[in-house]
Amino acid sequence: MKKFFNNLRFRSKIIWLFGIMFFFTTAISGLSYYRYASNDIEENFKVGAEDVLAQIVDTLGLRLGVINQRAKGMLTNYTFVVTFSDYLNNPNDINLVKALGTIPDFMRDFETGEGLIHSTYIYTDKGSFDNYVRMRNWEFDFKESVFYKSYQESGGGAIRWFPVWKDEIFQDNDQVIPCVWQFSVQGYVGMEYLVIQLKKTELERLLEGKYEFFDKILILDETGNIMTGSPDMDQAELMKLSEAREEGSNVITSDYQYEGDSYLVTYERLKENGWQIYGLKSRQSLLGSLNILRNTIFEIMGVIFLIGVTVILLLSHQMTDSLRRLEKRMSCVEKGDLGVRFFYPYKDEVGSLAKSFNYMIGEIQSLVRKQGETIEELKRERDYVAEVQKQKRKAELNALQAQINPHFLYNTLNAITWQAADQGAEEISILSNSLGKFFRIGLSKGAEVISLGEELEHVTSYLEIQSIRYHSRFSYEIHVNDRCLDFRMIKLVLQPLAENSIYHGIKEKQGAGIIRISVSEEGAGKETVAELAVWDNGAGIPEEKLAFINETLKKGGTDCEAGYGIYNVNERIRLFYGKDYGLHYESSFGHWTKAVLRIPAMPGEVE
């Protein structure tokens, strides 16, 4: 896309840039206003939604509160209680007749004047009662109902609300909302139950007037069962939204999706029975009045865009016409015509370009004349450089011929060894012999991988030289199983560790020291690991410095101040064998230090 834009002609770029600028300026302004208007409508809805839902809660709370008070009044009425007590404690025919006359009257009075009550029913272990208004379903067994089982399975709560069900107590099969009161009568051992069933249709009628404000209203009980409203709504999602709402606000500003539309949700809770009331308003219906505004904005954007494009076309033609003529002159120069010139009467940017163009053509003509002279000079310079390179190669050959042959060094050290032995200079003989072995194994004919035996021979030569130098300051021991001597490994890794033991351990401590080199194996088969340890009883390493060294070695870093040798050894091992292998230190400050190398145990040849 960038390449395409850069390849456009200047006039096209102006049209595109100004067109995009006009479009986005208009679009951003219009959409910002649209956004402001929609936010304002939503804020007004939130305020009104809370008020309307609060009115619903107040109305339902008042109606349910009245029912609650009337139920308490009936159950505590002296005549009601005495009649009930006489019957339950002495259920003879006389008391039964009194109960069948008095209790239904109280139940009819309880239902009178409250349209929300559908029916009432009282159950006792001595019989059940109703108000004789509705036809009883005599097959209904209270002890087998969900009401009785609820009290038996869990204690607590004398008053319990249940989900909507089809009335099984009476034969009309209406949709009702049951509320069960558990109560007792003084002087009688046992529990009685009052079932108050509310009309679902009456509850829906109370909400009808609120649908002018809300699109949908949903009432759930405490466990999430739908009491009234659309049964196909995801009530679990609504309950999650109410739990996650901002504290102090009953408007849930998240987008609840239902039937392909986005809804604003308002929430309230009924204290009397824990019902959850949700009011839902579709964003599409809420913001529908803004569709005309949105279409008007699009029309204005189109008109402004067309006007802008027309103005831009006129301006771009005026601005780019002189550039187009300059481009034609440049095309002539490309074809080799250096006699063309571009004349422009004004002193704007194009005039500066015209002046630069004419000056450039003049300079090109001057340079072409000098080109012939420069070619001859370059030929002479080329011949001179070729001669210098020839002399340089001869000097390099002479320098290579002057290098010392390593075999000459070995032969010379061997001659010194034999001469010193003949003359009884044993230390000189040992030194020269050890130095010869040291250089021989160090060079190894250019090989990078040697046997463990050769590596131990190399470090032994170094320790022999140092033991003669320091006399009785230290001694050394090497412990290795013979079958490990054929292990293949990269060379020159033990000598830097032995050198560290001398210079940073034994040399820093009073008295004689000792260096022990040992080799051990871990694992089996191809996963066998060889551990090469260099131990000394020197000054040891402080705890903080030891931790720093091991951390640096683990990361594969280098710390020149702490010594380059051990980090070089560690990095060579990690590069050759992998990051699972390498070097680490163990130490007791003032007592001992141990350097441990972990490498794979590889017998035979190694690529």
Coordinates of C-alpha atoms in Angstrom, one line a residue:
M1 CA 0.0 0.0 0.0
K2 CA 2.8 2.4 0.9
K3 CA 4.6 1.6 -2.4
F4 CA 1.4 2.2 -4.4
F5 CA 0.9 5.6 -2.7
N6 CA 4.5 6.6 -3.2
N7 CA 4.2 5.8 -6.9
L8 CA 1.2 8.0 -7.5
R9 CA 1.6 11.3 -9.3
F10 CA 1.8 14.4 -7.3
R11 CA -1.7 15.6 -8.4
S12 CA -3.2 12.2 -7.3
K13 CA -1.5 12.4 -3.9
I14 CA -3.0 15.9 -3.3
I15 CA -6.5 14.7 -4.3
W16 CA -6.2 11.6 -2.0
L17 CA -4.7 13.5 0.9
F18 CA -7.2 16.3 0.9
G19 CA -10.1 13.9 0.2
I20 CA -9.2 11.7 3.1
M21 CA -8.7 14.8 5.3
F22 CA -12.2 16.2 4.4
F23 CA -13.8 12.8 4.8
F24 CA -12.4 12.0 8.2
T25 CA -12.9 15.5 9.6
T26 CA -16.5 15.4 8.7
A27 CA -16.9 11.8 9.8
I28 CA -15.3 12.4 13.2
S29 CA -17.3 15.6 13.8
G30 CA -20.6 13.9 12.9
L31 CA -19.9 10.7 14.7
S32 CA -18.8 12.6 17.8
Y33 CA -22.0 14.5 17.9
Y34 CA -23.9 11.2 17.4
R35 CA -22.0 9.6 20.2
Y36 CA -22.7 12.5 22.5
A37 CA -26.4 12.4 21.7
S38 CA -26.6 8.6 22.3
N39 CA -24.7 8.8 25.6
D40 CA -27.0 11.6 26.7
I41 CA -30.1 9.4 25.9
E42 CA -28.6 6.5 27.7
E43 CA -27.8 8.6 30.8
N44 CA -31.4 9.9 30.9
F45 CA -32.7 6.3 30.5
K46 CA -30.5 5.1 33.4
V47 CA -32.0 7.7 35.8
G48 CA -35.6 7.0 34.7
A49 CA -35.0 3.2 34.8
E50 CA -33.9 3.3 38.4
D51 CA -37.0 5.3 39.3
V52 CA -39.4 3.1 37.4
L53 CA -37.9 -0.1 38.9
A54 CA -38.0 1.4 42.3
Q55 CA -41.7 2.1 41.9
I56 CA -42.3 -1.6 40.9
V57 CA -40.3 -2.7 44.0
D58 CA -42.3 -0.3 46.2
T59 CA -45.6 -1.5 44.8
L60 CA -44.8 -5.2 45.1
G61 CA -43.3 -4.6 48.6
L62 CA -46.4 -2.9 49.7
R63 CA -48.8 -5.6 48.4
L64 CA -46.7 -8.4 49.8
G65 CA -46.3 -6.5 53.1
V66 CA -50.1 -6.2 53.4
I67 CA -50.5 -10.0 52.7
N68 CA -47.8 -10.7 55.3
Q69 CA -49.6 -8.5 57.9
R70 CA -53.0 -10.0 57.2
A71 CA -51.6 -13.6 57.5
K72 CA -50.0 -12.7 60.8
G73 CA -53.3 -11.2 62.0
M74 CA -55.3 -14.3 61.0
L75 CA -52.9 -16.8 62.6
T76 CA -52.8 -14.8 65.9
N77 CA -56.5 -14.0 66.1
Y78 CA -57.9 -15.3 69.4
T79 CA -61.0 -16.9 67.9
F80 CA -59.0 -18.5 65.2
V81 CA -56.3 -19.8 67.6
V82 CA -58.9 -21.2 70.2
T83 CA -61.0 -22.9 67.5
F84 CA -57.9 -24.5 66.0
S85 CA -56.5 -25.5 69.4
D86 CA -59.7 -27.1 70.5
Y87 CA -60.0 -29.1 67.3
L88 CA -56.3 -30.3 67.2
N89 CA -56.2 -31.2 70.9
N90 CA -59.6 -32.8 70.9
P91 CA -60.7 -33.7 67.3
N92 CA -64.3 -34.7 68.1
D93 CA -67.3 -34.0 65.9
I94 CA -68.3 -30.9 67.8
N95 CA -64.9 -29.3 67.5
L96 CA -64.6 -30.3 63.9
V97 CA -67.9 -28.6 63.0
K98 CA -66.7 -25.5 64.8
A99 CA -63.4 -25.6 62.9
L100 CA -65.1 -26.1 59.6
G101 CA -67.3 -23.1 60.2
T102 CA -64.8 -20.7 61.7
I103 CA -61.5 -21.4 59.8
P104 CA -62.9 -21.1 56.3
D105 CA -64.5 -17.8 57.2
F106 CA -61.1 -16.4 58.4
M107 CA -59.6 -17.7 55.1
R108 CA -62.3 -16.0 53.0
D109 CA -61.8 -12.7 54.9
F110 CA -58.0 -13.1 54.4
E111 CA -58.4 -13.3 50.6
T112 CA -61.1 -10.6 50.4
G113 CA -59.8 -7.2 49.2
E114 CA -56.4 -8.4 47.8
G115 CA -56.5 -9.3 44.2
L116 CA -53.0 -10.7 44.2
I117 CA -54.1 -13.7 46.3
H118 CA -55.3 -16.7 44.3
S119 CA -56.2 -19.2 47.1
T120 CA -55.3 -20.4 50.6
Y121 CA -54.9 -23.8 52.0
I122 CA -54.1 -25.0 55.6
Y123 CA -52.7 -28.5 56.3
T124 CA -52.6 -30.2 59.7
D125 CA -52.0 -33.8 60.6
K126 CA -55.6 -33.9 61.7
G127 CA -57.0 -32.7 58.4
S128 CA -56.8 -29.8 55.9
F129 CA -58.9 -26.7 55.4
D130 CA -59.8 -24.3 52.5
N131 CA -62.5 -21.5 52.1
Y132 CA -64.8 -23.6 49.9
V133 CA -64.6 -21.1 47.1
R134 CA -62.6 -23.3 44.7
M135 CA -63.0 -27.1 44.0
R136 CA -60.4 -29.1 45.9
N137 CA -58.2 -31.6 44.2
W138 CA -58.6 -34.5 46.7
E139 CA -55.8 -36.5 45.2
F140 CA -53.3 -33.8 46.4
D141 CA -51.2 -35.1 49.2
F142 CA -49.3 -32.3 51.1
K143 CA -46.8 -34.7 52.6
E144 CA -45.8 -35.8 49.1
S145 CA -45.5 -32.2 47.8
V146 CA -42.3 -30.1 47.3
F147 CA -43.6 -27.9 50.1
Y148 CA -43.4 -30.5 52.9
K149 CA -40.2 -32.0 51.5
S150 CA -38.5 -28.6 51.6
Y151 CA -39.1 -28.2 55.3
Q152 CA -38.0 -31.8 56.0
E153 CA -34.8 -31.6 54.0
S154 CA -33.5 -28.3 55.4
G155 CA -34.3 -26.4 58.6
G156 CA -34.6 -22.6 59.1
G157 CA -37.1 -20.2 57.7
A158 CA -40.7 -20.5 58.7
I159 CA -41.8 -18.6 55.5
R160 CA -40.7 -20.0 52.2
W161 CA -41.4 -19.0 48.6
F162 CA -41.5 -21.5 45.8
P163 CA -41.2 -21.2 42.0
V164 CA -44.3 -20.8 39.7
W165 CA -46.2 -24.1 39.3
K166 CA -49.6 -25.3 38.0
D167 CA -52.0 -25.4 40.9
E168 CA -52.4 -29.0 42.1
I169 CA -54.3 -28.1 45.3
F170 CA -57.4 -27.0 43.5
Q171 CA -58.9 -28.2 40.2
D172 CA -58.6 -25.0 38.2
N173 CA -54.9 -25.7 37.3
D174 CA -54.0 -22.0 37.3
Q175 CA -50.4 -20.8 37.2
V176 CA -49.7 -19.6 40.8
I177 CA -46.8 -18.6 43.0
P178 CA -46.9 -20.5 46.3
C179 CA -45.8 -19.0 49.7
V180 CA -45.9 -21.5 52.6
W181 CA -46.0 -20.5 56.3
Q182 CA -45.1 -23.0 59.0
F183 CA -46.9 -22.3 62.3
S184 CA -47.8 -24.0 65.5
V185 CA -50.9 -23.8 67.8
Q186 CA -50.4 -23.3 71.5
G187 CA -51.0 -26.5 73.6
Y188 CA -50.6 -28.8 70.6
V189 CA -47.4 -30.7 69.6
G190 CA -47.0 -30.6 65.9
M191 CA -46.6 -28.2 62.9
E192 CA -49.3 -26.7 60.7
Y193 CA -48.8 -25.2 57.3
L194 CA -50.6 -22.3 55.6
V195 CA -50.2 -22.2 51.8
I196 CA -50.9 -18.8 50.2
Q197 CA -50.9 -18.9 46.4
L198 CA -50.5 -15.7 44.4
K199 CA -51.9 -15.1 40.9
K200 CA -49.2 -15.0 38.3
T201 CA -51.6 -13.2 35.9
E202 CA -52.2 -10.5 38.6
L203 CA -48.4 -10.1 39.0
E204 CA -48.0 -9.7 35.3
R205 CA -50.9 -7.2 35.2
L206 CA -49.1 -5.0 37.8
L207 CA -46.1 -4.9 35.4
E208 CA -48.0 -4.1 32.2
G209 CA -47.9 -0.4 32.6
K210 CA -44.1 -0.4 33.0
Y211 CA -43.6 -2.0 29.5
E212 CA -43.9 1.5 28.0
F213 CA -40.6 2.3 29.6
F214 CA -38.9 -1.2 29.5
D215 CA -39.0 -3.6 26.6
K216 CA -38.9 -6.6 28.9
I217 CA -39.3 -7.2 32.6
L218 CA -38.1 -10.4 34.3
I219 CA -38.6 -11.5 37.9
L220 CA -36.4 -14.3 39.4
D221 CA -36.6 -15.8 42.8
E222 CA -33.4 -16.2 45.0
T223 CA -32.3 -19.4 43.3
G224 CA -32.8 -18.0 39.7
N225 CA -36.2 -19.5 38.9
I226 CA -38.3 -17.3 36.6
M227 CA -41.4 -16.0 38.3
T228 CA -42.6 -13.9 35.3
G229 CA -41.1 -12.8 32.1
S230 CA -39.5 -14.4 29.0
P231 CA -38.7 -18.0 29.9
D232 CA -36.0 -18.3 27.2
M233 CA -33.8 -15.6 28.7
D234 CA -30.4 -16.6 30.2
Q235 CA -31.2 -15.9 33.9
A236 CA -27.7 -17.2 35.0
E237 CA -26.1 -14.5 32.8
L238 CA -28.4 -11.8 34.3
M239 CA -27.5 -12.9 37.8
K240 CA -23.8 -12.7 37.0
L241 CA -24.3 -9.2 35.6
S242 CA -26.1 -8.1 38.8
E243 CA -23.3 -9.4 41.0
A244 CA -20.6 -7.7 38.9
R245 CA -22.4 -4.3 38.8
E246 CA -20.8 -1.1 40.2
E247 CA -21.5 -0.7 43.9
G248 CA -24.3 1.8 44.6
S249 CA -25.7 1.6 41.0
N250 CA -28.6 -0.6 39.9
V251 CA -28.0 0.1 36.2
I252 CA -25.8 -2.6 34.5
T253 CA -24.0 -0.8 31.7
S254 CA -22.7 -4.0 30.0
D255 CA -24.3 -5.2 26.8
Y256 CA -26.6 -8.2 27.5
Q257 CA -27.3 -10.1 24.2
Y258 CA -30.8 -11.5 23.6
E259 CA -32.3 -12.5 20.3
G260 CA -29.5 -10.8 18.4
D261 CA -30.1 -7.4 20.1
S262 CA -28.1 -5.6 22.8
Y263 CA -29.9 -4.6 26.0
L264 CA -29.3 -2.2 28.9
V265 CA -30.3 -3.9 32.1
T266 CA -31.6 -2.4 35.4
Y267 CA -31.7 -4.4 38.6
E268 CA -33.5 -4.3 41.9
R269 CA -34.0 -6.7 44.8
L270 CA -37.2 -7.2 46.8
K271 CA -36.5 -7.4 50.5
E272 CA -39.7 -9.2 51.5
N273 CA -38.8 -12.5 49.6
G274 CA -35.5 -11.9 47.9
W275 CA -37.0 -11.7 44.4
Q276 CA -34.7 -10.2 41.7
I277 CA -36.4 -7.8 39.3
Y278 CA -34.7 -7.0 36.0
G279 CA -35.8 -4.3 33.5
L280 CA -34.3 -4.6 30.0
K281 CA -34.3 -1.9 27.3
S282 CA -33.1 -2.6 23.8
R283 CA -30.4 -0.2 22.6
Q284 CA -31.9 -0.3 19.1
S285 CA -35.3 0.9 20.3
L286 CA -33.7 3.4 22.8
L287 CA -31.5 4.9 20.1
G288 CA -34.0 4.5 17.2
S289 CA -34.8 8.2 17.2
L290 CA -31.1 8.9 16.4
N291 CA -31.3 7.0 13.1
I292 CA -32.6 10.1 11.3
L293 CA -29.7 12.2 12.7
R294 CA -27.3 9.5 11.6
N295 CA -28.6 9.5 8.0
T296 CA -28.5 13.3 8.0
I297 CA -24.9 13.2 9.1
F298 CA -24.0 10.8 6.2
E299 CA -25.8 13.0 3.7
I300 CA -23.9 16.1 4.9
M301 CA -20.6 14.1 4.8
G302 CA -21.3 13.2 1.1
V303 CA -22.1 16.8 0.1
I304 CA -19.0 18.2 1.8
F305 CA -16.9 15.4 0.3
L306 CA -18.0 16.2 -3.3
I307 CA -17.5 20.0 -2.8
G308 CA -14.1 19.3 -1.3
V309 CA -13.0 17.0 -4.2
T310 CA -14.1 19.6 -6.8
V311 CA -12.1 22.4 -5.0
I312 CA -9.1 20.0 -4.7
L313 CA -9.2 19.1 -8.4
L314 CA -9.0 22.8 -9.4
L315 CA -6.2 23.6 -6.9
S316 CA -4.2 20.5 -7.8
H317 CA -4.4 21.3 -11.5
Q318 CA -3.1 24.9 -10.9
M319 CA -0.3 23.7 -8.6
T320 CA 0.9 20.7 -10.7
D321 CA 0.7 22.1 -14.2
S322 CA 4.2 23.8 -14.0
L323 CA 5.6 20.6 -12.4
R324 CA 4.3 18.6 -15.3
R325 CA 6.1 20.9 -17.8
L326 CA 9.3 20.5 -15.7
E327 CA 8.9 16.7 -15.9
K328 CA 8.8 16.9 -19.7
R329 CA 12.1 18.8 -19.8
M330 CA 13.6 16.2 -17.5
S331 CA 12.5 13.5 -19.9
C332 CA 14.4 15.2 -22.7
V333 CA 17.6 15.2 -20.5
E334 CA 17.1 11.5 -19.8
K335 CA 17.3 10.9 -23.6
G336 CA 20.6 12.8 -23.8
D337 CA 19.6 16.3 -24.8
L338 CA 21.6 18.5 -22.5
G339 CA 20.7 21.7 -24.4
V340 CA 17.2 22.1 -22.9
R341 CA 16.3 24.7 -20.3
F342 CA 13.2 25.4 -18.2
F343 CA 12.0 29.0 -17.8
Y344 CA 9.6 29.9 -15.1
P345 CA 8.7 33.6 -14.3
Y346 CA 7.8 33.3 -10.6
K347 CA 9.9 32.9 -7.4
D348 CA 7.9 30.2 -5.6
E349 CA 9.1 26.6 -5.0
V350 CA 8.7 25.7 -8.7
G351 CA 10.9 28.7 -9.6
S352 CA 13.6 27.4 -7.2
L353 CA 13.3 24.0 -8.9
A354 CA 13.6 25.6 -12.3
K355 CA 16.8 27.5 -11.3
S356 CA 18.3 24.3 -9.8
F357 CA 17.4 22.3 -12.9
N358 CA 19.1 24.8 -15.2
Y359 CA 22.2 25.0 -13.0
M360 CA 22.4 21.2 -12.8
I361 CA 22.3 20.8 -16.6
G362 CA 25.1 23.3 -16.9
E363 CA 27.2 21.4 -14.4
I364 CA 26.5 18.1 -16.1
Q365 CA 27.8 19.5 -19.4
S366 CA 31.0 20.7 -17.6
L367 CA 31.4 17.3 -15.9
V368 CA 31.1 15.5 -19.3
R369 CA 34.0 17.5 -20.7
K370 CA 36.1 16.5 -17.7
Q371 CA 35.2 12.9 -17.9
G372 CA 37.8 12.0 -20.6
E373 CA 40.6 13.5 -18.5
T374 CA 39.4 11.6 -15.4
I375 CA 39.4 8.3 -17.2
E376 CA 43.1 8.5 -18.0
E377 CA 43.9 9.4 -14.4
L378 CA 41.9 6.5 -13.1
K379 CA 43.8 4.1 -15.4
R380 CA 47.1 5.3 -14.0
E381 CA 45.8 4.9 -10.4
R382 CA 44.6 1.4 -11.2
D383 CA 48.0 0.3 -12.4
Y384 CA 49.6 1.8 -9.3
V385 CA 47.2 0.0 -6.9
A386 CA 47.9 -3.3 -8.7
E387 CA 51.6 -2.9 -8.1
V388 CA 51.1 -2.1 -4.4
Q389 CA 49.0 -5.3 -4.0
K390 CA 51.7 -7.4 -5.7
Q391 CA 54.3 -6.1 -3.2
K392 CA 52.0 -6.7 -0.3
R393 CA 51.5 -10.4 -1.2
K394 CA 55.3 -10.8 -1.5
A395 CA 55.7 -9.4 2.0
E396 CA 53.1 -11.8 3.4
L397 CA 54.8 -14.8 1.9
N398 CA 58.1 -13.7 3.4
A399 CA 56.5 -13.3 6.8
L400 CA 55.0 -16.8 6.6
Q401 CA 58.3 -18.3 5.7
A402 CA 59.9 -16.7 8.8
Q403 CA 57.5 -18.5 11.2
I404 CA 59.0 -21.0 13.6
N405 CA 58.1 -24.7 12.9
P406 CA 56.5 -26.2 16.1
H407 CA 58.6 -29.3 15.6
F408 CA 61.7 -27.1 16.0
L409 CA 60.4 -26.1 19.5
Y410 CA 59.7 -29.7 20.5
N411 CA 63.2 -30.9 19.3
T412 CA 64.9 -28.0 21.1
L413 CA 63.1 -28.8 24.4
N414 CA 64.0 -32.5 24.0
A415 CA 67.7 -31.5 23.5
I416 CA 67.6 -29.4 26.7
T417 CA 66.0 -32.3 28.6
W418 CA 68.7 -34.7 27.6
Q419 CA 71.5 -32.2 28.2
A420 CA 70.2 -31.4 31.7
A421 CA 69.8 -35.1 32.5
D422 CA 73.4 -35.8 31.4
Q423 CA 74.7 -33.0 33.6
G424 CA 72.6 -34.0 36.6
A425 CA 70.3 -30.9 36.6
E426 CA 67.1 -32.9 37.4
E427 CA 64.8 -29.9 38.0
I428 CA 65.8 -28.4 34.6
S429 CA 65.3 -31.7 33.0
I430 CA 61.8 -32.1 34.6
L431 CA 60.9 -28.5 33.7
S432 CA 61.9 -28.8 30.0
N433 CA 60.3 -32.2 29.7
S434 CA 57.1 -31.0 31.3
L435 CA 57.1 -27.8 29.2
G436 CA 57.5 -29.9 26.0
K437 CA 54.6 -32.1 26.9
F438 CA 52.6 -29.0 27.8
F439 CA 53.1 -27.4 24.4
R440 CA 52.7 -30.7 22.5
I441 CA 49.3 -31.4 24.0
G442 CA 48.3 -27.8 23.9
L443 CA 48.9 -27.7 20.1
S444 CA 47.7 -31.3 19.4
K445 CA 48.3 -30.8 15.7
G446 CA 45.4 -28.4 15.6
A447 CA 42.9 -30.9 17.0
E448 CA 40.2 -29.5 19.3
V449 CA 39.1 -32.8 20.9
I450 CA 41.5 -35.0 22.8
S451 CA 41.3 -37.9 25.3
L452 CA 40.8 -37.4 29.0
G453 CA 44.2 -39.1 29.5
E454 CA 45.9 -36.5 27.3
E455 CA 44.1 -33.7 29.1
L456 CA 45.3 -35.1 32.5
E457 CA 48.8 -35.4 31.1
H458 CA 48.6 -31.7 30.0
V459 CA 47.5 -30.5 33.5
T460 CA 50.1 -32.8 35.1
S461 CA 52.9 -31.1 33.1
Y462 CA 51.6 -27.7 34.3
L463 CA 51.5 -28.8 37.9
E464 CA 55.0 -30.3 37.7
I465 CA 56.3 -27.0 36.4
Q466 CA 54.5 -25.1 39.2
S467 CA 55.6 -27.5 41.9
I468 CA 59.2 -27.0 41.0
R469 CA 58.7 -23.3 41.0
Y470 CA 57.0 -23.2 44.4
H471 CA 58.9 -26.1 45.9
S472 CA 57.2 -27.3 49.0
R473 CA 54.3 -24.8 49.0
F474 CA 51.9 -27.4 47.5
S475 CA 51.5 -30.9 46.3
Y476 CA 49.0 -32.5 43.9
E477 CA 47.0 -35.8 43.5
I478 CA 45.1 -37.2 40.5
H479 CA 42.4 -39.8 41.0
V480 CA 40.9 -41.4 37.9
N481 CA 39.6 -44.8 36.9
D482 CA 41.6 -46.2 34.0
R483 CA 38.5 -46.9 31.9
C484 CA 37.7 -43.1 31.9
L485 CA 41.0 -42.2 30.3
D486 CA 39.6 -42.9 26.8
F487 CA 36.8 -40.4 27.2
R488 CA 36.9 -37.7 24.5
M489 CA 36.7 -34.1 25.5
I490 CA 37.7 -30.6 24.3
K491 CA 41.2 -29.7 25.4
L492 CA 42.7 -27.2 27.8
V493 CA 39.9 -27.0 30.3
L494 CA 41.6 -28.4 33.5
Q495 CA 44.8 -26.3 33.3
P496 CA 42.9 -22.9 33.9
L497 CA 41.1 -24.4 36.9
A498 CA 44.4 -25.7 38.4
E499 CA 46.0 -22.3 37.8
N500 CA 43.1 -20.6 39.7
S501 CA 43.6 -23.1 42.6
I502 CA 47.2 -22.0 42.8
Y503 CA 47.0 -18.2 42.4
H504 CA 43.6 -17.6 44.1
G505 CA 43.6 -20.4 46.7
I506 CA 46.9 -21.9 47.9
K507 CA 49.0 -18.8 47.2
E508 CA 46.6 -16.7 49.4
K509 CA 46.9 -19.1 52.4
Q510 CA 49.7 -19.7 54.9
G511 CA 51.3 -23.2 54.9
A512 CA 51.4 -26.0 52.5
G513 CA 48.6 -26.7 50.1
I514 CA 47.3 -29.6 48.1
I515 CA 45.4 -29.9 44.8
R516 CA 43.3 -33.0 44.1
I517 CA 42.0 -33.7 40.6
S518 CA 39.3 -36.5 40.4
V519 CA 37.0 -37.9 37.8
S520 CA 33.6 -39.5 38.5
E521 CA 30.6 -40.8 36.5
E522 CA 26.8 -40.3 36.9
G523 CA 24.0 -42.0 35.0
A524 CA 24.2 -44.9 32.5
G525 CA 24.3 -45.4 28.8
K526 CA 24.2 -42.4 26.5
E527 CA 23.1 -40.2 29.4
T528 CA 26.3 -40.8 31.4
V529 CA 27.8 -37.6 32.7
A530 CA 31.5 -37.2 33.7
E531 CA 32.3 -34.8 36.5
L532 CA 35.9 -33.5 36.6
A533 CA 36.7 -31.9 40.0
V534 CA 39.7 -29.7 40.9
W535 CA 39.8 -29.3 44.7
D536 CA 42.2 -27.3 46.8
N537 CA 42.6 -26.4 50.5
G538 CA 43.3 -22.8 49.8
A539 CA 41.8 -19.5 51.0
G540 CA 38.2 -20.3 49.7
I541 CA 35.7 -17.9 48.2
P542 CA 33.4 -15.6 50.2
E543 CA 29.7 -16.6 50.0
E544 CA 28.5 -13.5 48.1
K545 CA 31.3 -13.7 45.6
L546 CA 30.7 -17.5 45.2
A547 CA 27.0 -16.9 44.4
F548 CA 27.9 -14.2 41.9
I549 CA 30.4 -16.4 40.1
N550 CA 28.0 -19.4 39.9
E551 CA 25.1 -17.1 38.7
T552 CA 27.4 -15.6 36.0
L553 CA 28.6 -19.1 34.9
K554 CA 24.9 -20.3 34.8
K555 CA 23.9 -17.5 32.5
G556 CA 27.0 -18.0 30.3
G557 CA 28.3 -14.5 31.0
T558 CA 31.9 -13.2 31.5
D559 CA 33.4 -11.1 34.3
C560 CA 36.8 -9.9 33.4
E561 CA 37.5 -8.5 36.8
A562 CA 36.9 -11.9 38.5
G563 CA 39.1 -13.7 36.0
Y564 CA 38.7 -14.5 32.3
G565 CA 40.0 -18.1 32.4
I566 CA 37.1 -19.9 34.1
Y567 CA 34.4 -18.0 32.1
N568 CA 36.3 -18.9 28.9
V569 CA 36.3 -22.6 29.9
N570 CA 32.6 -22.5 30.9
E571 CA 31.6 -20.8 27.6
R572 CA 33.6 -23.3 25.5
I573 CA 31.9 -26.3 27.2
R574 CA 28.4 -24.7 26.8
L575 CA 29.1 -24.0 23.1
F576 CA 30.5 -27.5 22.4
Y577 CA 28.2 -29.7 24.5
G578 CA 25.1 -27.5 25.2
K579 CA 23.7 -25.3 28.0
D580 CA 23.0 -28.3 30.2
Y581 CA 26.7 -28.7 30.8
G582 CA 29.3 -26.4 32.2
L583 CA 31.3 -25.3 35.3
H584 CA 30.2 -24.4 38.8
Y585 CA 32.1 -23.8 42.1
E586 CA 31.7 -25.0 45.7
S587 CA 33.6 -23.5 48.5
S588 CA 34.0 -23.0 52.3
F589 CA 35.6 -19.6 52.9
G590 CA 39.0 -20.0 54.6
H591 CA 39.0 -23.8 54.2
W592 CA 38.6 -25.1 50.6
T593 CA 37.4 -24.6 47.1
K594 CA 36.1 -27.1 44.5
A595 CA 35.6 -26.5 40.8
V596 CA 33.3 -29.0 39.1
L597 CA 33.1 -29.5 35.3
R598 CA 30.1 -31.5 34.0
I599 CA 30.5 -32.9 30.5
P600 CA 29.0 -35.9 28.7
A601 CA 31.1 -39.1 29.0
M602 CA 31.8 -39.9 25.4
P603 CA 34.2 -42.7 24.6
G604 CA 35.6 -43.1 21.1
E605 CA 35.7 -40.6 18.3
V606 CA 33.7 -37.4 18.5
E607 CA 32.6 -35.2 15.6

